[in-house]
Amino acid sequence: MPSASNSPSLPQSAISSPDNIQAHENIWHQRISGEDKQRRNDHRSPFQRDRARILHSAAFRRLQAKTQVLGIGMNDFYRTRLTHSLEVSQIGTGIAAQLRRKYPNLKYLLNSMSLIESLCLAHDIGHPPFGHGGEVALHYMMRDHGGFEGNGQTFRILTRLEPYTPSTGMNLTRRTLLGILKYPAPYSQLRINTHPAPVINHRQLKPSDWPPVKGVFDDDKPILDWVLSSLTENDRRLFLSSEQSQHHPNYPHLKTKFKSLDCSIMELADDIAYAVHDLEDAIVMGIVNPHQWQEDVVASLQHIQDSWLKNEIHSIGAKLFSNQHHLRKDAIGTLVNAFVTAINIQIKPEFDEHLLKYHAELELDFATTLTVLKQFVFKYVIRKPEIQMLEYKGQQIVMELFEAFASDPQRLLPLNTGERWVKSEQENNNPMRVMADYISGMTDEFAARLHQQLFGSKNAGILELNREL
């Protein structure tokens, strides 16, 4: 197993005195709307309350019927966005527990499992139906209205849309909102206008021509400003800074450069779950085979230096592709544990705020291995023609629904959504964002059924609607 003995030593915290720690917590426990809930014997921490709000939200429940990688209904084994989020949460708390043991002087920053659970459970709630196809479709339809992107929608749901409060969403703590910000800058700062001309027909839309801008919607910039308002001017400027992506040279827009400590833990947990557990789905369903594993994974990792990892990659394939389920589960557990225990904390000395100064990172050989596994899943699962056909179909459904609702919103939108549309239009407050909110909140099945009612064969659509009425 990877050893923690070579973990970098960190200086003793400058805010480790009890008074300073309390002052630091007070800042990051704040909520955008004050609360005065007098509940009997409620001794939960602020982050336990955040976790409960996320867990009981409608947006979280909808994840059970949203695509992870394999389409809903393809198989009764695969993962949905809900089961994926639960696995990310389990891995995330495992990472946090390991880091607490490695870095006891940073316990004041790693003192809440509920916080990490909250971030991991919530990280996907803004993703629309039909996976990446639905995301690109909504971004295309919103191209002149501030764009669309799943992480930006997650922030919007947490801070505006989920009806726990009248206007501030779940009213979560400042630290939870900082942790959910994978791309902490507004859309207008990151967008580079390199899109081709709009397509003549929706069926011609290529996702590679319309990648979403990864950031917070300009409509939600006031809440982003509030989350970052406790930072020094230097920290705020750095945290909002952006650059051309080095890892994705074909991505046309700018990308933010930094994440908080909590977000770095959540993102590692997400990447591990995606690479390892989606690989497990693909193996069980016969989508990948041992020859592909040997050729694309083992051969690509010949140069790594970590002796344990190098030996394990050579031998683990036999277990992964074994017909004995317990051997495959053992291999999956071994991979997850290897990644979780190979994470260290690095220092970014340019920051003053400790939540930005410290950052969780994988050791180099393990980071390389994780990247190879993600590429393997992308090549043989995501790019599989049958999967792409489902994604393409979902893409068409989302664009056609958007076009229909935009043609006559007050006629076709549900009552509450229609009222939001009218209010937004009267206030000149980007009413098309209301449309994106409505469609992105749909499950795959609901969107498909609604599309059938609007565009299916004449009698079938009317009969289905009559049954519902």
Short mmCIF file of C-alpha atoms in Angstrom, two decimals:
data_model
loop_
_atom_site.label_atom_id
_atom_site.label_comp_id
_atom_site.label_asym_id
_atom_site.label_seq_id
_atom_site.Cartn_x
_atom_site.Cartn_y
_atom_site.Cartn_z
CA MET A 1 0.00 0.00 0.00
CA PRO A 2 1.17 3.58 -0.57
CA SER A 3 2.84 4.99 2.52
CA ALA A 4 2.12 8.30 4.20
CA SER A 5 5.70 8.50 5.42
CA ASN A 6 6.76 10.63 2.44
CA SER A 7 3.95 13.13 2.95
CA PRO A 8 5.24 16.72 2.88
CA SER A 9 5.49 18.36 6.28
CA LEU A 10 3.37 21.44 6.80
CA PRO A 11 4.08 24.41 9.05
CA GLN A 12 2.16 24.81 12.26
CA SER A 13 -1.04 26.71 11.59
CA ALA A 14 -1.02 30.45 12.18
CA ILE A 15 -4.65 30.30 13.29
CA SER A 16 -4.43 27.26 15.54
CA SER A 17 -5.18 29.08 18.78
CA PRO A 18 -8.74 28.40 20.03
CA ASP A 19 -9.80 32.04 19.66
CA ASN A 20 -8.48 32.33 16.11
CA ILE A 21 -10.02 29.02 15.09
CA GLN A 22 -13.39 30.12 16.48
CA ALA A 23 -13.20 33.45 14.65
CA HIS A 24 -12.32 31.62 11.43
CA GLU A 25 -15.25 29.21 11.86
CA ASN A 26 -17.66 32.04 12.61
CA ILE A 27 -16.89 33.64 9.24
CA TRP A 28 -17.35 30.42 7.27
CA HIS A 29 -20.45 29.29 9.20
CA GLN A 30 -22.36 32.41 8.10
CA ARG A 31 -25.40 32.08 5.82
CA ILE A 32 -26.56 34.68 3.32
CA SER A 33 -29.91 34.94 5.13
CA GLY A 34 -29.89 34.98 8.90
CA GLU A 35 -31.74 32.16 10.65
CA ASP A 36 -33.56 32.04 13.94
CA LYS A 37 -34.89 28.50 14.02
CA GLN A 38 -35.87 27.54 17.55
CA ARG A 39 -36.01 23.76 17.28
CA ARG A 40 -36.20 21.55 20.29
CA ASN A 41 -32.83 20.13 21.40
CA ASP A 42 -31.24 20.68 18.00
CA HIS A 43 -27.50 20.39 18.64
CA ARG A 44 -26.40 19.76 15.06
CA SER A 45 -23.40 21.57 13.63
CA PRO A 46 -23.92 24.04 10.75
CA PHE A 47 -22.52 21.48 8.30
CA GLN A 48 -24.83 18.74 9.59
CA ARG A 49 -27.71 21.09 8.84
CA ASP A 50 -26.34 21.72 5.35
CA ARG A 51 -26.05 17.98 4.73
CA ALA A 52 -29.68 17.42 5.83
CA ARG A 53 -30.95 20.17 3.52
CA ILE A 54 -29.16 18.68 0.54
CA LEU A 55 -30.15 15.10 1.33
CA HIS A 56 -33.85 15.98 1.66
CA SER A 57 -34.02 18.27 -1.37
CA ALA A 58 -36.07 17.51 -4.47
CA ALA A 59 -33.01 18.22 -6.63
CA PHE A 60 -31.09 15.44 -4.85
CA ARG A 61 -33.95 12.94 -5.21
CA ARG A 62 -34.12 13.58 -8.96
CA LEU A 63 -30.59 12.21 -9.33
CA GLN A 64 -32.03 8.70 -9.07
CA ALA A 65 -33.55 9.13 -12.54
CA LYS A 66 -30.71 10.99 -14.27
CA THR A 67 -28.05 9.42 -16.44
CA GLN A 68 -24.57 8.88 -15.04
CA VAL A 69 -22.84 7.27 -18.04
CA LEU A 70 -25.06 4.43 -19.20
CA GLY A 71 -28.60 5.39 -20.13
CA ILE A 72 -31.51 4.83 -17.76
CA GLY A 73 -33.16 1.52 -18.62
CA MET A 74 -30.16 -0.06 -20.35
CA ASN A 75 -29.46 -2.38 -17.44
CA ASP A 76 -30.55 -2.83 -13.83
CA PHE A 77 -26.97 -2.82 -12.52
CA TYR A 78 -25.41 0.43 -13.75
CA ARG A 79 -25.02 3.56 -11.67
CA THR A 80 -27.29 6.60 -11.79
CA ARG A 81 -26.24 10.09 -10.72
CA LEU A 82 -27.67 9.29 -7.30
CA THR A 83 -25.65 6.13 -6.67
CA HIS A 84 -22.59 7.86 -8.11
CA SER A 85 -23.04 10.75 -5.67
CA LEU A 86 -23.35 8.36 -2.73
CA GLU A 87 -20.12 6.65 -3.78
CA VAL A 88 -18.37 10.00 -4.17
CA SER A 89 -19.50 10.87 -0.63
CA GLN A 90 -18.08 7.64 0.78
CA ILE A 91 -14.75 8.18 -1.00
CA GLY A 92 -14.64 11.86 -0.01
CA THR A 93 -15.03 11.14 3.70
CA GLY A 94 -12.36 8.44 3.35
CA ILE A 95 -9.96 11.00 1.87
CA ALA A 96 -10.72 13.50 4.64
CA ALA A 97 -10.14 10.85 7.33
CA GLN A 98 -6.79 9.91 5.79
CA LEU A 99 -5.69 13.54 5.61
CA ARG A 100 -6.61 14.12 9.26
CA ARG A 101 -4.28 11.26 10.22
CA LYS A 102 -1.47 12.49 7.98
CA TYR A 103 -1.74 16.14 9.00
CA PRO A 104 -2.88 16.41 12.64
CA ASN A 105 -1.97 20.12 12.71
CA LEU A 106 -4.67 20.74 10.07
CA LYS A 107 -7.51 19.09 11.99
CA TYR A 108 -9.07 22.51 12.47
CA LEU A 109 -9.66 22.57 8.68
CA LEU A 110 -10.60 18.87 8.35
CA ASN A 111 -12.90 18.67 11.35
CA SER A 112 -16.23 17.97 9.63
CA MET A 113 -17.15 14.83 7.74
CA SER A 114 -20.61 16.33 7.22
CA LEU A 115 -19.10 19.17 5.20
CA ILE A 116 -17.32 16.81 2.79
CA GLU A 117 -20.44 14.64 2.60
CA SER A 118 -22.50 17.71 1.72
CA LEU A 119 -20.20 18.71 -1.12
CA CYS A 120 -20.04 15.19 -2.54
CA LEU A 121 -23.79 14.63 -2.33
CA ALA A 122 -24.51 18.00 -3.96
CA HIS A 123 -21.81 18.12 -6.65
CA ASP A 124 -24.04 16.78 -9.47
CA ILE A 125 -27.48 18.16 -8.64
CA GLY A 126 -27.25 20.82 -11.34
CA HIS A 127 -26.65 18.41 -14.17
CA PRO A 128 -29.54 18.27 -16.66
CA PRO A 129 -31.22 15.18 -18.13
CA PHE A 130 -29.31 13.03 -20.63
CA GLY A 131 -25.82 13.76 -19.34
CA HIS A 132 -23.39 15.74 -21.46
CA GLY A 133 -25.79 15.75 -24.39
CA GLY A 134 -28.40 17.59 -22.34
CA GLU A 135 -25.78 20.01 -20.99
CA VAL A 136 -24.50 20.96 -24.46
CA ALA A 137 -28.08 21.28 -25.74
CA LEU A 138 -29.04 23.70 -22.98
CA HIS A 139 -25.84 25.68 -23.41
CA TYR A 140 -26.54 26.03 -27.12
CA MET A 141 -30.11 27.19 -26.53
CA MET A 142 -28.84 29.65 -23.89
CA ARG A 143 -25.90 30.86 -26.03
CA ASP A 144 -27.24 34.42 -26.17
CA HIS A 145 -28.62 34.42 -22.62
CA GLY A 146 -25.67 33.65 -20.36
CA GLY A 147 -25.03 30.01 -21.30
CA PHE A 148 -25.57 26.85 -19.28
CA GLU A 149 -23.21 24.49 -17.42
CA GLY A 150 -23.94 21.82 -14.81
CA ASN A 151 -21.67 23.12 -12.06
CA GLY A 152 -23.02 26.65 -12.45
CA GLN A 153 -26.53 25.22 -12.16
CA THR A 154 -25.56 23.32 -9.00
CA PHE A 155 -24.51 26.63 -7.40
CA ARG A 156 -27.79 28.20 -8.58
CA ILE A 157 -29.93 25.41 -7.13
CA LEU A 158 -28.20 25.62 -3.75
CA THR A 159 -28.37 29.41 -3.54
CA ARG A 160 -31.61 30.34 -5.35
CA LEU A 161 -33.90 27.59 -6.61
CA GLU A 162 -34.41 24.86 -4.01
CA PRO A 163 -37.42 26.13 -2.02
CA TYR A 164 -36.05 25.72 1.50
CA THR A 165 -36.25 29.53 1.77
CA PRO A 166 -38.25 32.08 -0.28
CA SER A 167 -35.27 33.43 -2.26
CA THR A 168 -31.92 32.05 -1.06
CA GLY A 169 -32.29 28.37 -1.92
CA MET A 170 -31.04 26.06 0.82
CA ASN A 171 -29.33 28.99 2.58
CA LEU A 172 -26.16 26.97 3.14
CA THR A 173 -23.06 28.08 5.00
CA ARG A 174 -20.44 30.19 3.28
CA ARG A 175 -17.87 27.38 3.53
CA THR A 176 -20.17 24.81 1.90
CA LEU A 177 -20.81 27.21 -0.98
CA LEU A 178 -17.07 27.90 -1.32
CA GLY A 179 -16.46 24.15 -1.46
CA ILE A 180 -18.98 23.53 -4.24
CA LEU A 181 -17.30 26.11 -6.51
CA LYS A 182 -15.26 24.00 -8.91
CA TYR A 183 -14.96 26.99 -11.27
CA PRO A 184 -15.24 30.13 -9.09
CA ALA A 185 -15.53 32.90 -11.68
CA PRO A 186 -18.46 34.41 -13.61
CA TYR A 187 -19.37 33.31 -17.14
CA SER A 188 -18.58 36.66 -18.75
CA GLN A 189 -15.00 36.57 -17.44
CA LEU A 190 -14.35 33.09 -18.89
CA ARG A 191 -16.23 33.08 -22.20
CA ILE A 192 -14.26 33.52 -25.41
CA ASN A 193 -16.54 34.03 -28.40
CA THR A 194 -15.14 31.40 -30.75
CA HIS A 195 -18.39 29.58 -31.51
CA PRO A 196 -19.29 28.85 -35.12
CA ALA A 197 -22.50 30.20 -36.60
CA PRO A 198 -25.68 28.70 -35.10
CA VAL A 199 -26.79 25.51 -36.81
CA ILE A 200 -29.60 25.63 -39.36
CA ASN A 201 -31.14 22.46 -37.92
CA HIS A 202 -30.77 21.14 -34.36
CA ARG A 203 -29.86 17.73 -35.69
CA GLN A 204 -26.63 19.19 -37.03
CA LEU A 205 -25.35 20.39 -33.64
CA LYS A 206 -21.91 18.98 -32.73
CA PRO A 207 -21.09 19.07 -29.00
CA SER A 208 -17.41 19.71 -29.77
CA ASP A 209 -18.38 23.05 -31.38
CA TRP A 210 -20.33 24.27 -28.34
CA PRO A 211 -18.50 23.34 -25.10
CA PRO A 212 -20.17 24.96 -22.07
CA VAL A 213 -18.30 27.73 -20.24
CA LYS A 214 -17.28 26.31 -16.88
CA GLY A 215 -18.19 28.98 -14.34
CA VAL A 216 -20.92 30.68 -12.32
CA PHE A 217 -23.74 32.30 -14.30
CA ASP A 218 -23.63 36.10 -14.38
CA ASP A 219 -27.20 36.02 -13.04
CA ASP A 220 -25.77 34.58 -9.80
CA LYS A 221 -22.71 36.83 -9.47
CA PRO A 222 -24.10 38.72 -6.43
CA ILE A 223 -24.14 35.46 -4.45
CA LEU A 224 -20.63 34.57 -5.64
CA ASP A 225 -19.53 38.01 -4.42
CA TRP A 226 -21.07 37.29 -1.02
CA VAL A 227 -19.32 33.91 -0.72
CA LEU A 228 -15.95 35.54 -1.44
CA SER A 229 -16.57 38.75 0.52
CA SER A 230 -14.60 37.58 3.57
CA LEU A 231 -11.40 37.09 1.52
CA THR A 232 -8.64 39.65 1.30
CA GLU A 233 -8.44 41.60 -1.95
CA ASN A 234 -5.33 39.63 -2.95
CA ASP A 235 -6.98 36.26 -2.26
CA ARG A 236 -10.14 37.23 -4.10
CA ARG A 237 -8.22 38.41 -7.17
CA LEU A 238 -6.13 35.23 -7.27
CA PHE A 239 -9.08 32.92 -6.67
CA LEU A 240 -11.02 34.51 -9.54
CA SER A 241 -8.06 34.38 -11.93
CA SER A 242 -8.23 32.26 -15.07
CA GLU A 243 -6.09 30.99 -17.95
CA GLN A 244 -6.20 28.84 -21.07
CA SER A 245 -6.57 25.17 -20.14
CA GLN A 246 -3.23 23.33 -20.30
CA HIS A 247 -4.82 19.88 -20.05
CA HIS A 248 -7.50 20.47 -22.70
CA PRO A 249 -5.89 22.53 -25.49
CA ASN A 250 -9.01 22.26 -27.68
CA TYR A 251 -11.22 23.85 -25.02
CA PRO A 252 -11.77 27.41 -26.33
CA HIS A 253 -12.71 29.26 -23.15
CA LEU A 254 -10.68 30.30 -20.11
CA LYS A 255 -10.62 28.13 -16.99
CA THR A 256 -10.22 29.12 -13.36
CA LYS A 257 -6.88 28.22 -11.75
CA PHE A 258 -7.74 27.52 -8.11
CA LYS A 259 -10.15 25.62 -5.85
CA SER A 260 -10.62 25.52 -2.09
CA LEU A 261 -9.23 22.68 0.05
CA ASP A 262 -12.73 21.21 0.49
CA CYS A 263 -13.42 21.39 -3.25
CA SER A 264 -10.12 19.67 -4.07
CA ILE A 265 -11.12 16.74 -1.83
CA MET A 266 -14.57 16.53 -3.42
CA GLU A 267 -13.16 16.69 -6.95
CA LEU A 268 -10.63 13.92 -6.27
CA ALA A 269 -13.42 11.75 -4.85
CA ASP A 270 -15.51 12.44 -7.97
CA ASP A 271 -12.65 11.54 -10.30
CA ILE A 272 -11.89 8.31 -8.40
CA ALA A 273 -15.55 7.26 -8.44
CA TYR A 274 -15.85 8.06 -12.14
CA ALA A 275 -12.69 6.20 -13.15
CA VAL A 276 -13.02 3.14 -10.93
CA HIS A 277 -16.75 2.57 -10.47
CA ASP A 278 -17.74 3.40 -14.04
CA LEU A 279 -14.98 1.02 -15.10
CA GLU A 280 -16.67 -1.64 -12.96
CA ASP A 281 -19.99 -1.05 -14.74
CA ALA A 282 -18.29 -1.37 -18.11
CA ILE A 283 -16.59 -4.66 -17.14
CA VAL A 284 -19.77 -6.21 -15.75
CA MET A 285 -21.75 -5.28 -18.85
CA GLY A 286 -19.07 -6.65 -21.18
CA ILE A 287 -18.27 -3.29 -22.76
CA VAL A 288 -14.49 -3.66 -22.19
CA ASN A 289 -12.28 -6.75 -22.29
CA PRO A 290 -8.89 -7.88 -20.86
CA HIS A 291 -7.05 -7.22 -24.13
CA GLN A 292 -8.16 -3.58 -24.14
CA TRP A 293 -7.14 -3.29 -20.47
CA GLN A 294 -3.68 -4.66 -21.23
CA GLU A 295 -3.21 -2.49 -24.28
CA ASP A 296 -4.62 0.82 -23.00
CA VAL A 297 -3.93 0.72 -19.27
CA VAL A 298 -1.05 -1.63 -18.43
CA ALA A 299 1.04 -0.63 -21.46
CA SER A 300 0.45 3.08 -20.77
CA LEU A 301 1.74 2.78 -17.20
CA GLN A 302 5.05 1.00 -17.85
CA HIS A 303 7.02 4.11 -16.94
CA ILE A 304 5.60 4.74 -13.44
CA GLN A 305 8.06 4.48 -10.55
CA ASP A 306 5.92 3.40 -7.57
CA SER A 307 6.76 -0.29 -7.18
CA TRP A 308 3.55 -1.28 -5.39
CA LEU A 309 1.37 0.41 -8.00
CA LYS A 310 3.35 -0.96 -10.91
CA ASN A 311 3.04 -4.54 -9.62
CA GLU A 312 -0.66 -4.11 -8.81
CA ILE A 313 -1.55 -2.74 -12.26
CA HIS A 314 0.09 -5.81 -13.82
CA SER A 315 -1.85 -8.29 -11.67
CA ILE A 316 -5.16 -6.57 -11.00
CA GLY A 317 -6.57 -7.17 -14.48
CA ALA A 318 -7.11 -10.88 -13.76
CA LYS A 319 -9.30 -9.99 -10.78
CA LEU A 320 -11.14 -7.19 -12.55
CA PHE A 321 -12.19 -9.44 -15.41
CA SER A 322 -12.80 -12.51 -13.27
CA ASN A 323 -16.19 -14.22 -13.41
CA GLN A 324 -16.06 -14.43 -9.62
CA HIS A 325 -17.73 -11.28 -8.36
CA HIS A 326 -15.88 -11.20 -5.04
CA LEU A 327 -12.52 -11.04 -6.84
CA ARG A 328 -13.68 -8.14 -8.97
CA LYS A 329 -15.01 -6.32 -5.90
CA ASP A 330 -11.67 -6.90 -4.16
CA ALA A 331 -9.84 -5.38 -7.14
CA ILE A 332 -12.16 -2.35 -7.22
CA GLY A 333 -11.70 -1.84 -3.47
CA THR A 334 -7.92 -2.13 -3.85
CA LEU A 335 -7.87 0.55 -6.56
CA VAL A 336 -10.06 2.95 -4.58
CA ASN A 337 -7.98 2.46 -1.43
CA ALA A 338 -4.75 3.01 -3.37
CA PHE A 339 -5.95 6.38 -4.64
CA VAL A 340 -7.44 7.50 -1.33
CA THR A 341 -4.23 6.76 0.60
CA ALA A 342 -1.97 8.43 -2.01
CA ILE A 343 -3.39 11.92 -1.49
CA ASN A 344 -1.31 14.62 0.19
CA ILE A 345 -1.82 18.28 0.98
CA GLN A 346 0.20 20.85 -0.93
CA ILE A 347 0.68 24.49 -0.02
CA LYS A 348 -0.15 27.44 -2.26
CA PRO A 349 1.78 30.13 -0.39
CA GLU A 350 0.36 33.00 -2.43
CA PHE A 351 -2.93 32.76 -0.49
CA ASP A 352 -3.66 34.14 2.98
CA GLU A 353 -6.90 32.22 3.65
CA HIS A 354 -6.08 28.71 4.85
CA LEU A 355 -9.00 27.16 2.97
CA LEU A 356 -7.29 28.35 -0.22
CA LYS A 357 -3.68 27.94 0.91
CA TYR A 358 -3.99 24.18 1.35
CA HIS A 359 -4.91 21.87 -1.51
CA ALA A 360 -5.34 18.08 -1.76
CA GLU A 361 -3.41 16.41 -4.58
CA LEU A 362 -2.62 12.86 -5.69
CA GLU A 363 0.98 11.68 -5.76
CA LEU A 364 2.31 11.86 -9.31
CA ASP A 365 2.22 8.15 -10.27
CA PHE A 366 -1.27 7.76 -8.85
CA ALA A 367 -2.46 10.91 -10.63
CA THR A 368 -1.08 9.49 -13.88
CA THR A 369 -2.85 6.17 -13.25
CA LEU A 370 -6.15 7.90 -12.51
CA THR A 371 -5.88 9.89 -15.74
CA VAL A 372 -5.20 6.69 -17.73
CA LEU A 373 -8.26 5.01 -16.17
CA LYS A 374 -10.46 8.02 -16.95
CA GLN A 375 -9.23 8.01 -20.54
CA PHE A 376 -9.95 4.27 -20.74
CA VAL A 377 -13.55 4.79 -19.59
CA PHE A 378 -13.96 7.71 -21.97
CA LYS A 379 -12.61 5.78 -24.97
CA TYR A 380 -14.51 2.53 -24.54
CA VAL A 381 -17.63 3.63 -22.65
CA ILE A 382 -18.43 7.30 -23.22
CA ARG A 383 -17.47 7.19 -26.90
CA LYS A 384 -19.24 3.88 -27.54
CA PRO A 385 -21.66 4.50 -30.47
CA GLU A 386 -24.65 3.08 -28.57
CA ILE A 387 -23.99 5.51 -25.70
CA GLN A 388 -23.46 8.41 -28.10
CA MET A 389 -26.75 7.60 -29.84
CA LEU A 390 -28.59 7.88 -26.52
CA GLU A 391 -26.78 11.12 -25.76
CA TYR A 392 -27.62 12.47 -29.21
CA LYS A 393 -31.28 11.57 -28.77
CA GLY A 394 -31.35 13.31 -25.39
CA GLN A 395 -29.68 16.34 -26.93
CA GLN A 396 -32.48 16.60 -29.50
CA ILE A 397 -35.19 16.18 -26.84
CA VAL A 398 -33.78 19.02 -24.73
CA MET A 399 -33.43 21.44 -27.66
CA GLU A 400 -36.91 20.73 -28.96
CA LEU A 401 -38.47 21.15 -25.53
CA PHE A 402 -36.66 24.46 -25.10
CA GLU A 403 -37.79 25.67 -28.51
CA ALA A 404 -41.39 24.71 -27.79
CA PHE A 405 -41.54 26.44 -24.40
CA ALA A 406 -39.78 29.54 -25.73
CA SER A 407 -42.37 29.85 -28.51
CA ASP A 408 -45.17 30.57 -25.99
CA PRO A 409 -43.98 30.35 -22.36
CA GLN A 410 -47.20 31.51 -20.71
CA ARG A 411 -49.17 28.91 -22.60
CA LEU A 412 -46.93 25.87 -22.19
CA LEU A 413 -44.95 26.29 -18.97
CA PRO A 414 -46.37 24.94 -15.69
CA LEU A 415 -48.17 27.53 -13.57
CA ASN A 416 -45.38 28.28 -11.06
CA THR A 417 -42.67 28.32 -13.71
CA GLY A 418 -44.85 30.51 -15.93
CA GLU A 419 -45.26 33.00 -13.08
CA ARG A 420 -41.48 33.09 -12.61
CA TRP A 421 -41.12 33.69 -16.35
CA VAL A 422 -43.56 36.62 -16.34
CA LYS A 423 -41.92 38.20 -13.29
CA SER A 424 -38.46 37.81 -14.79
CA GLU A 425 -39.60 39.31 -18.08
CA GLN A 426 -41.29 42.24 -16.34
CA GLU A 427 -38.11 42.94 -14.36
CA ASN A 428 -35.94 42.50 -17.48
CA ASN A 429 -34.05 39.83 -15.58
CA ASN A 430 -33.11 37.21 -18.22
CA PRO A 431 -36.36 35.20 -18.41
CA MET A 432 -34.64 32.55 -20.53
CA ARG A 433 -32.76 31.49 -17.39
CA VAL A 434 -36.15 30.42 -15.98
CA MET A 435 -36.54 28.14 -19.01
CA ALA A 436 -33.11 26.59 -18.44
CA ASP A 437 -33.92 26.10 -14.75
CA TYR A 438 -37.12 24.22 -15.61
CA ILE A 439 -35.68 21.91 -18.26
CA SER A 440 -32.42 21.18 -16.41
CA GLY A 441 -34.41 20.05 -13.38
CA MET A 442 -36.20 17.34 -15.35
CA THR A 443 -35.32 13.66 -15.04
CA ASP A 444 -34.53 11.73 -18.20
CA GLU A 445 -37.89 9.95 -18.13
CA PHE A 446 -39.94 13.09 -17.47
CA ALA A 447 -38.24 14.97 -20.31
CA ALA A 448 -38.76 12.05 -22.72
CA ARG A 449 -42.43 11.71 -21.76
CA LEU A 450 -43.03 15.45 -22.11
CA HIS A 451 -41.36 15.40 -25.52
CA GLN A 452 -43.59 12.51 -26.55
CA GLN A 453 -46.69 14.46 -25.49
CA LEU A 454 -45.60 17.48 -27.53
CA PHE A 455 -44.07 15.86 -30.60
CA GLY A 456 -45.12 12.18 -30.65
CA SER A 457 -47.77 10.74 -32.91
CA LYS A 458 -50.96 12.76 -32.67
CA ASN A 459 -53.21 10.21 -30.95
CA ALA A 460 -50.52 8.76 -28.65
CA GLY A 461 -49.59 12.17 -27.27
CA ILE A 462 -53.19 13.22 -26.66
CA LEU A 463 -54.17 9.90 -25.07
CA GLU A 464 -51.13 10.06 -22.75
CA LEU A 465 -51.98 13.62 -21.74
CA ASN A 466 -55.63 12.71 -21.12
CA ARG A 467 -54.55 9.89 -18.81
CA GLU A 468 -52.43 12.29 -16.78
CA LEU A 469 -55.21 14.86 -16.58
#
